[in-house]
């Protein structure tokens, strides 16, 4: 029997970049257009979001741009944060988590932390643990070329930067066993295996303390796809075919510690069409759920889609009906459409969406 | 004692792309400006160079554009070649070798061969062996994602495409032990090791049958350098830090089966500044020797530079004084200069040279 429609419930995208200003105005409505109800917003603005006032105002701006979207907000982990601020922010419900960027690994991460030593932030992590806030990790170590060693074991480059980070994740979990941690946009078979190992004794989803998000684009891409195609260049970079298969298998596994976070990261087309210093990021918001459905369909696993794009994310973040701005449901419908080559606000911003020019077989509709 | 000047003799760049038309007019003179005396010219024009008439006319065109450069010419391996044509071309001295492109791996390689089965070309290889012509291999297998196998061993991608090709090289050498073969622009520690193994019993350079060229850019670059920087994107792609170290060690080793071939590949800036389908290739001709000198200097190995950029290439190709258009010598001089951001012919072509904006410490001069 051919399935032509699937009820996805209240969908969530637990890793979203919407920027500020004109780009924010263009991109924020695309969350809902892309079939997403609940959106966890990244704080890597310039300067980063590190105050109550800022995060409240940012949320207000977003809410005006997309009144029916439920926005979950975050702080940017930096030395400006204090345990007192974390307590206050949690009590007010102003944030759901804090994002940790290793310094220098991706867009607007210059103010980030040294992933070789998190101990300076242990008082913050303690306050987060006490307040049930989530620590979102960009899990990469900055690149290092260790020319003095000849065996290459000291080298860190875009291909092993995530794998080299995994011991730091394990240590954080060991030191804060009740802190909820998300390894964001994981890209390697090794990362998937690490998350599996940490959760091997989990009997109920409520016991999960370490989860991982998987993006739409990493379910599609390998290294060959971004070599020569800056539209597909992002950090962490897409890896090998075997890594992509591990991500797909995790996404369709029905395991409640893998859920969707698009890491949709808008950049003006001119910043993606340069011979040097191309901006890292894939813009997938406008068809976020459709891209994921495409892969689940290829794997004959559409029955697992709702878990991945709704149930598991809401569960881990503890989002109940009361926290929702709208409980309107999303349905997936079989309807072919071609991803436009570009989208524009008509006022100067043009962007190329992920898979520009490709035909997708599924669309979303609001009930 | 500080060395400020080194006699490099008659230099050679054994892998050069100069195209046709306006680009050819711009680029051909840069061979000499970059400090190179002898230049082995690639045949991947559109259509490819596969006839006597074509290769003779192409050489005449180049000679007019750069009267003092010694041009060595090549055919493009394809089904249009016959053993008779090879015999004729060799007797006329019209070509020094034949370039083999696996179909679809790089610029203008659509007419290339299937690297999984060279046997269709064995009569050609026999004629080449008989005539002491050189087989130049672009040593990559085309990418394949083997989604049915989960262990990844069947996968071929830009990162292992060269390693996956090496058994084909070994088989060719076994089947044609007297055929001179060059593994062009090698990029991996595994390729270096393969060349070392094949040559482990060599007692005299005249015995070498399998050699490898190394480019200037692969002595400098790793994967991180082309991720987000299309100016550095080329095929084969630059690999890991450990691979780069292996290339540097081979180049400075003084082993006569490693020599310089820039694979300088000019592309208009607009083809390097796109969000999709960026042209593969690094333009390094204008400062070819300077880029290499920079690395040798960093390794305290300037005493090995002449071997790498002159002696070993001329030796393997059997180029003697009589074959030279000019025996004017090149000297390396300590003289800082900044690589321009772009170069242009003033008539519509603009290109970004390798390491645009970087300061180099060495220049070349003609004696």
Coordinates of N, CA and C in Angstrom, one line a residue, chain B residues 11-17 31 34 36-42 72 99 136-138 162 182-187 192 211-220 234-236 247 250-251 255-265 281-289 291-293 296 305-314 316-317 354:
Chain B
X11 N 65.9 24.0 -15.6 CA 64.8 23.5 -14.7 C 63.7 22.9 -15.6
X12 N 63.0 22.0 -14.9 CA 61.9 21.4 -15.7 C 60.6 21.3 -14.8
X13 N 59.5 21.5 -15.5 CA 58.2 21.3 -14.8 C 57.5 20.2 -15.7
X14 N 57.4 19.0 -15.2 CA 57.0 17.9 -16.0 C 55.4 17.6 -16.0
X15 N 54.7 18.7 -15.7 CA 53.2 18.6 -15.8 C 52.6 20.0 -15.8
X16 N 52.2 20.4 -17.0 CA 51.8 21.8 -17.3 C 50.6 21.8 -18.1
X17 N 49.6 22.6 -17.7 CA 48.4 22.9 -18.5 C 48.4 24.3 -19.0
X31 N 55.3 30.3 -17.9 CA 56.2 29.1 -17.7 C 57.6 29.7 -17.4
X34 N 58.1 32.0 -14.4 CA 58.1 31.2 -13.2 C 59.4 30.5 -13.0
X36 N 61.0 28.3 -15.2 CA 61.0 26.9 -15.8 C 61.5 26.9 -17.2
X37 N 62.5 26.0 -17.5 CA 63.1 25.9 -18.8 C 62.4 24.9 -19.7
X38 N 62.1 23.8 -19.2 CA 61.5 22.7 -19.9 C 60.1 22.3 -19.4
X39 N 59.2 22.2 -20.3 CA 57.8 22.1 -19.8 C 57.1 21.0 -20.6
X40 N 56.6 20.1 -19.8 CA 55.8 18.9 -20.4 C 54.4 19.3 -20.4
X41 N 53.8 19.3 -21.6 CA 52.5 19.9 -21.8 C 51.4 18.9 -21.9
X42 N 50.3 19.1 -21.1 CA 49.2 18.2 -21.0 C 48.3 18.3 -22.2
X72 N 57.8 19.9 -24.3 CA 57.7 18.4 -24.5 C 56.2 18.2 -24.6
X99 N 49.3 10.8 -21.9 CA 48.6 11.0 -20.6 C 47.3 10.2 -20.5
X136 N 51.9 8.8 -18.6 CA 51.6 9.7 -17.5 C 50.3 9.4 -16.9
X137 N 50.2 8.9 -15.7 CA 48.9 8.5 -15.1 C 48.3 9.5 -14.2
X138 N 47.1 9.9 -14.5 CA 46.3 10.6 -13.4 C 45.8 9.5 -12.6
X162 N 43.1 8.0 -4.9 CA 44.4 7.7 -5.4 C 44.9 6.4 -4.8
X182 N 54.9 7.5 -15.1 CA 54.9 8.5 -14.0 C 53.5 8.6 -13.4
X183 N 53.5 8.4 -12.1 CA 52.3 8.6 -11.3 C 52.3 10.1 -11.0
X184 N 51.4 10.8 -11.7 CA 51.4 12.3 -11.7 C 50.8 12.8 -10.4
X185 N 51.3 14.0 -10.0 CA 50.7 14.8 -8.9 C 50.2 13.9 -7.7
X186 N 51.2 13.1 -7.2 CA 50.7 12.2 -6.1 C 50.5 12.9 -4.8
X187 N 49.6 12.5 -4.1 CA 49.1 13.3 -2.9 C 49.0 12.5 -1.6
X192 N 53.4 7.5 -2.2 CA 54.9 7.7 -2.0 C 55.5 6.3 -1.7
X211 N 58.2 6.5 -11.8 CA 58.5 7.7 -11.0 C 57.2 8.4 -10.6
X212 N 57.4 9.5 -9.9 CA 56.2 10.2 -9.5 C 56.5 11.7 -9.6
X213 N 55.6 12.5 -10.0 CA 55.7 14.0 -9.9 C 55.0 14.4 -8.6
X214 N 55.5 15.5 -8.1 CA 54.8 16.2 -6.9 C 54.7 17.6 -7.3
X215 N 53.5 18.2 -7.0 CA 53.2 19.6 -7.4 C 53.7 20.5 -6.3
X216 N 53.8 21.8 -6.6 CA 54.1 22.8 -5.6 C 53.0 22.9 -4.6
X217 N 51.8 22.9 -5.0 CA 50.7 23.2 -4.1 C 50.5 22.0 -3.1
X218 N 50.7 20.8 -3.6 CA 50.5 19.7 -2.6 C 51.6 19.6 -1.6
X219 N 52.7 20.4 -1.8 CA 53.8 20.5 -0.8 C 53.3 21.5 0.3
X220 N 52.3 22.3 0.0 CA 51.8 23.3 0.9 C 50.5 23.0 1.6
X234 N 41.6 21.3 -6.1 CA 42.2 20.6 -7.3 C 41.9 19.1 -7.2
X235 N 42.1 18.4 -8.3 CA 42.1 17.0 -8.3 C 43.4 16.4 -8.7
X236 N 44.0 15.5 -8.0 CA 43.5 15.0 -6.7 C 43.5 16.1 -5.6
X247 N 54.9 13.8 1.3 CA 55.2 14.4 0.0 C 56.5 15.3 0.1
X250 N 59.5 13.1 0.5 CA 59.9 12.5 -0.8 C 60.6 13.6 -1.7
X251 N 60.1 14.8 -1.7 CA 60.6 15.8 -2.5 C 62.1 16.2 -2.1
X255 N 65.9 11.3 -3.8 CA 65.7 10.1 -4.6 C 65.2 10.4 -6.0
X256 N 65.9 9.8 -7.0 CA 65.7 10.3 -8.4 C 64.4 9.9 -9.0
X257 N 63.5 9.3 -8.3 CA 62.2 8.9 -8.9 C 61.1 9.8 -8.4
X258 N 61.5 10.9 -7.7 CA 60.5 12.0 -7.3 C 61.0 13.3 -7.9
X259 N 60.2 13.9 -8.8 CA 60.6 15.1 -9.3 C 59.4 16.0 -9.5
X260 N 59.7 17.3 -10.0 CA 58.6 18.3 -10.0 C 57.8 18.3 -11.2
X261 N 56.5 18.4 -11.0 CA 55.5 18.6 -12.0 C 54.4 19.4 -11.4
X262 N 54.2 20.7 -11.8 CA 53.4 21.6 -11.1 C 51.9 21.3 -11.2
X263 N 51.5 20.6 -12.3 CA 50.1 20.5 -12.5 C 49.4 21.9 -12.4
X264 N 50.1 22.9 -12.8 CA 49.5 24.3 -12.8 C 48.3 24.2 -13.8
X265 N 47.2 24.6 -13.3 CA 45.9 24.4 -14.1 C 45.1 25.7 -14.0
X281 N 41.6 22.9 -10.0 CA 42.9 23.3 -10.5 C 43.5 24.4 -9.8
X282 N 44.8 24.4 -9.6 CA 45.5 25.5 -8.9 C 46.5 26.1 -9.9
X283 N 46.4 27.4 -10.0 CA 47.4 28.1 -11.0 C 48.6 28.5 -10.2
X284 N 49.7 27.8 -10.5 CA 51.0 28.0 -9.8 C 52.1 28.3 -10.7
X285 N 51.8 28.5 -12.0 CA 52.9 28.6 -13.0 C 53.8 29.8 -12.8
X286 N 53.2 30.9 -12.5 CA 53.9 32.2 -12.5 C 55.0 32.2 -11.4
X287 N 54.9 31.4 -10.3 CA 55.9 31.4 -9.3 C 56.3 29.9 -9.0
X288 N 56.2 29.1 -10.0 CA 56.3 27.7 -9.8 C 57.5 27.3 -8.9
X289 N 58.7 27.7 -9.3 CA 59.9 27.3 -8.6 C 60.0 28.0 -7.2
X291 N 57.5 28.7 -5.1 CA 56.7 28.0 -4.2 C 57.4 26.7 -3.6
X292 N 58.1 26.0 -4.5 CA 58.8 24.8 -4.1 C 60.0 25.2 -3.2
X293 N 60.7 26.3 -3.6 CA 61.9 26.7 -2.8 C 61.5 27.0 -1.4
X296 N 61.4 23.8 0.5 CA 62.7 23.2 0.7 C 63.5 24.1 1.7
X305 N 67.2 21.1 -3.9 CA 66.2 21.7 -4.8 C 66.5 21.4 -6.3
X306 N 67.8 21.6 -6.7 CA 68.2 21.4 -8.1 C 67.8 20.0 -8.6
X307 N 68.1 19.0 -7.7 CA 67.7 17.6 -8.1 C 66.3 17.5 -8.4
X308 N 65.4 18.1 -7.6 CA 64.0 18.0 -7.7 C 63.4 18.7 -8.9
X309 N 63.9 19.9 -9.1 CA 63.3 20.8 -10.2 C 64.1 20.7 -11.5
X310 N 65.2 19.9 -11.5 CA 66.0 19.9 -12.7 C 66.5 18.5 -13.0
X311 N 67.5 18.1 -12.3 CA 68.2 16.8 -12.6 C 67.3 15.6 -12.8
X312 N 66.5 15.3 -11.9 CA 65.8 14.1 -11.9 C 64.7 14.0 -13.0
X313 N 64.1 15.1 -13.3 CA 63.1 15.1 -14.3 C 63.7 15.0 -15.7
X314 N 64.8 15.7 -15.9 CA 65.5 15.6 -17.2 C 66.1 14.2 -17.4
X316 N 64.9 11.3 -16.1 CA 63.9 10.3 -16.3 C 63.4 10.4 -17.8
X317 N 63.2 11.7 -18.2 CA 62.6 11.9 -19.6 C 63.7 11.8 -20.6
X354 N 48.0 30.8 -7.0 CA 48.2 30.1 -5.8 C 48.9 31.0 -4.8

